[in-house]
Amino acid sequence: MFGVIDLPTYLAGLILIVLLPGPNSLYVLSVAARRGVRVGYRAAAGVWCGDAVLMTLSAAGVASLLQGNAVLFGIVKYAGAGYLTWLAIGMLRAAWGMWRTRREQSGPETVAADAAPMERPYRRALVISLLNPKAILFFISFFVQFVDPAYAYPALSFVVLGVFAQIASVLYLSALIFGGTRLAAAFRRRRALSAGATSAAGALFLGFAAKLSLASA
């Protein structure tokens, strides 16, 4: 179908890959828990746009360029790791502030203050997606296995595979967003719980940064 081969295997692998935790999904969950469904979907839109760009770049052969150029790969890799580290530090600082004030009364006004009104979820999620060279390499190495080399319009094959990938991402991130809003109710009642969750998220982002900085092309 449209130059796509072994579609059931692709869909099975895609589901497993989408369910793997990563900085994108964790950030969307964090935003939804802190700021609600609408803002959670803004962050998710950044992920979807970033993934679409990466798929397009992969289909155009940019992944092969990164894989063959160690200097370029290193620049993108360390830029991504640095950005994730910066986000992690911001989360840990916010968590420390929550720990210090955890005995204070928490209400809607406090939650709004914790929501970091200057944060731009769409832009931040987009940058997290784009500054991930391993994702570009993954897209090309995974997609190419399911494209019929004899098909006359390989670009159409990549579009079909990309549409399935985005559908899976929409369903998964939507589940995280609505799950995050349920967590938000608990966060409003218990500031210590909110501080602990934010600390854990910051620590995970540091882990993502370390993993990315150690990645090889």
Coordinates of C-alpha atoms in Angstrom, one line a residue:
M1 CA 0.0 0.0 0.0
F2 CA 1.6 3.2 -1.2
G3 CA 5.0 1.6 -1.2
V4 CA 4.8 0.6 2.5
I5 CA 5.8 -3.0 3.2
D6 CA 5.0 -5.1 6.3
L7 CA 2.6 -2.6 7.8
P8 CA 1.6 -4.7 10.8
T9 CA 5.2 -5.0 11.9
Y10 CA 5.7 -1.3 11.5
L11 CA 2.6 -0.5 13.6
A12 CA 3.7 -2.9 16.4
G13 CA 7.2 -1.4 16.5
L14 CA 5.7 2.1 16.4
I15 CA 3.5 1.4 19.4
L16 CA 6.4 0.1 21.5
I17 CA 8.6 3.1 20.5
V18 CA 5.9 5.7 21.3
L19 CA 5.4 4.2 24.7
L20 CA 9.0 4.5 25.6
P21 CA 9.5 7.5 28.0
G22 CA 11.5 10.4 26.7
P23 CA 11.9 14.2 27.3
N24 CA 9.1 15.1 25.0
S25 CA 6.4 13.0 26.7
L26 CA 7.7 13.9 30.1
Y27 CA 7.6 17.6 29.4
V28 CA 4.0 17.3 28.1
L29 CA 2.9 15.4 31.2
S30 CA 4.6 18.0 33.4
V31 CA 2.9 20.9 31.6
A32 CA -0.5 19.3 31.7
A33 CA -0.2 18.6 35.5
R34 CA 0.8 22.1 36.2
R35 CA -1.3 24.2 33.8
G36 CA -4.2 22.0 32.6
V37 CA -5.4 20.4 29.4
R38 CA -5.3 23.5 27.1
V39 CA -1.7 24.3 27.8
G40 CA -0.8 20.6 27.8
Y41 CA -2.0 20.5 24.2
R42 CA 0.1 23.5 23.3
A43 CA 3.2 21.6 24.4
A44 CA 1.9 18.5 22.6
A45 CA 1.6 20.6 19.4
G46 CA 5.2 21.5 19.7
V47 CA 6.1 17.8 19.9
W48 CA 4.0 17.0 16.8
C49 CA 5.5 19.8 14.8
G50 CA 9.0 18.9 15.9
D51 CA 8.4 15.3 14.9
A52 CA 7.0 16.3 11.5
V53 CA 10.1 18.4 10.9
L54 CA 12.4 15.5 11.9
M55 CA 10.5 13.1 9.6
T56 CA 10.8 15.5 6.7
L57 CA 14.5 16.0 7.3
S58 CA 15.0 12.3 7.6
A59 CA 13.2 11.7 4.3
A60 CA 15.4 14.4 2.7
G61 CA 18.6 12.6 3.8
V62 CA 19.6 15.0 6.6
A63 CA 20.0 12.1 9.0
S64 CA 22.6 10.6 6.7
L65 CA 24.5 13.9 6.7
L66 CA 24.5 14.0 10.5
Q67 CA 25.6 10.4 10.7
G68 CA 28.5 11.0 8.3
N69 CA 29.7 14.2 9.8
A70 CA 31.0 13.8 13.4
V71 CA 31.5 17.5 14.0
L72 CA 28.0 18.5 12.9
F73 CA 26.5 15.6 14.9
G74 CA 28.5 16.7 18.0
I75 CA 27.3 20.3 17.7
V76 CA 23.7 19.3 17.6
K77 CA 24.2 16.6 20.3
Y78 CA 25.8 19.0 22.8
A79 CA 23.3 21.8 22.0
G80 CA 20.5 19.4 22.8
A81 CA 22.1 18.1 26.0
G82 CA 22.8 21.7 27.1
Y83 CA 19.1 22.7 26.6
L84 CA 17.8 19.7 28.5
T85 CA 20.3 20.5 31.3
W86 CA 19.0 24.1 31.4
L87 CA 15.4 22.8 31.6
A88 CA 16.4 20.4 34.4
I89 CA 18.0 23.1 36.5
G90 CA 14.9 25.3 36.1
M91 CA 12.7 22.4 37.3
L92 CA 15.0 21.6 40.3
R93 CA 15.0 25.3 41.3
A94 CA 11.2 25.4 41.2
A95 CA 11.1 22.2 43.2
W96 CA 13.4 23.7 45.9
G97 CA 11.1 26.7 46.1
M98 CA 8.1 24.4 46.6
W99 CA 9.9 22.4 49.3
R100 CA 10.7 25.6 51.2
T101 CA 7.0 26.8 51.1
R102 CA 5.3 23.4 51.3
R103 CA 3.7 24.2 54.7
E104 CA 2.0 27.3 53.3
Q105 CA -1.6 27.2 52.2
S106 CA -2.0 26.1 48.6
G107 CA -4.8 27.4 46.5
P108 CA -5.6 28.3 42.9
E109 CA -3.6 31.5 43.2
T110 CA -0.6 29.6 44.4
V111 CA -0.9 27.0 41.6
A112 CA -1.1 29.8 39.1
A113 CA 2.1 31.3 40.5
D114 CA 3.8 28.0 40.2
A115 CA 2.8 27.6 36.6
A116 CA 5.5 29.9 35.4
P117 CA 3.4 32.3 33.2
M118 CA 6.4 33.2 31.1
E119 CA 6.9 29.6 30.0
R120 CA 6.1 29.0 26.4
P121 CA 5.2 25.3 26.2
Y122 CA 4.8 25.1 22.4
R123 CA 8.2 26.7 21.7
R124 CA 9.9 24.7 24.5
A125 CA 8.5 21.3 23.3
L126 CA 9.5 22.2 19.7
V127 CA 13.1 22.9 20.7
I128 CA 13.3 19.7 22.8
S129 CA 12.2 17.8 19.7
L130 CA 14.4 19.5 17.2
L131 CA 17.6 19.4 19.3
N132 CA 17.7 15.6 19.3
P133 CA 20.0 14.1 16.6
K134 CA 19.3 10.6 17.8
A135 CA 15.6 11.1 17.0
I136 CA 16.6 12.1 13.4
L137 CA 18.8 9.0 13.1
F138 CA 16.0 6.9 14.5
F139 CA 13.4 8.1 12.1
I140 CA 15.5 7.4 9.0
S141 CA 16.8 4.0 10.3
F142 CA 13.3 2.9 11.3
F143 CA 11.3 4.3 8.4
V144 CA 13.6 3.1 5.7
Q145 CA 13.0 -0.6 6.6
F146 CA 9.3 -0.3 5.6
V147 CA 9.6 1.6 2.3
D148 CA 9.6 -0.5 -0.9
P149 CA 12.8 0.6 -2.8
A150 CA 11.0 -0.3 -6.1
Y151 CA 8.1 2.1 -5.4
A152 CA 8.0 5.0 -7.8
Y153 CA 7.0 7.6 -5.2
P154 CA 9.0 7.0 -2.0
A155 CA 8.0 10.4 -0.6
L156 CA 4.4 9.2 -0.4
S157 CA 5.6 6.1 1.5
F158 CA 7.3 8.4 4.1
V159 CA 4.1 10.5 4.4
V160 CA 2.0 7.4 5.1
L161 CA 4.4 6.1 7.7
G162 CA 4.6 9.6 9.2
V163 CA 0.8 9.9 9.5
F164 CA 0.6 6.6 11.4
A165 CA 3.4 7.9 13.7
Q166 CA 1.6 11.1 14.4
I167 CA -1.7 9.4 15.1
A168 CA 0.0 7.1 17.6
S169 CA 1.7 10.2 19.2
V170 CA -1.6 12.1 19.4
L171 CA -3.3 9.2 21.2
Y172 CA -0.4 8.7 23.6
L173 CA 0.1 12.4 24.5
S174 CA -3.6 12.9 24.9
A175 CA -3.7 10.1 27.5
L176 CA -0.7 11.8 29.3
I177 CA -2.4 15.2 29.2
F178 CA -5.7 14.0 30.7
G179 CA -3.7 11.9 33.2
G180 CA -1.7 15.0 34.1
T181 CA -4.8 17.0 34.9
R182 CA -5.8 14.4 37.4
L183 CA -2.3 14.6 39.0
A184 CA -2.8 18.4 39.2
A185 CA -5.7 18.0 41.7
A186 CA -3.4 16.1 44.0
F187 CA -0.6 18.7 43.5
R188 CA -3.0 21.5 44.6
R189 CA -3.8 19.7 47.8
R190 CA -0.2 18.7 48.7
R191 CA 2.7 21.0 47.8
A192 CA 5.2 18.4 49.0
L193 CA 3.9 16.0 46.4
S194 CA 4.2 18.7 43.7
A195 CA 7.7 19.4 44.8
G196 CA 8.7 15.7 44.8
A197 CA 7.2 15.3 41.3
T198 CA 9.0 18.3 40.0
S199 CA 12.3 17.1 41.5
A200 CA 11.9 13.7 39.9
A201 CA 11.2 15.4 36.5
G202 CA 14.3 17.5 36.8
A203 CA 16.4 14.5 37.7
L204 CA 15.0 12.6 34.7
F205 CA 15.8 15.5 32.4
L206 CA 19.4 15.5 33.7
G207 CA 19.5 11.8 32.9
F208 CA 18.2 12.5 29.3
A209 CA 20.9 15.2 28.9
A210 CA 23.7 12.8 30.1
K211 CA 22.4 10.1 27.8
L212 CA 22.3 12.4 24.8
S213 CA 25.8 13.8 25.5
L214 CA 27.2 10.2 25.5
A215 CA 25.4 9.3 22.3
S216 CA 27.3 8.4 19.1
A217 CA 26.3 8.9 15.5

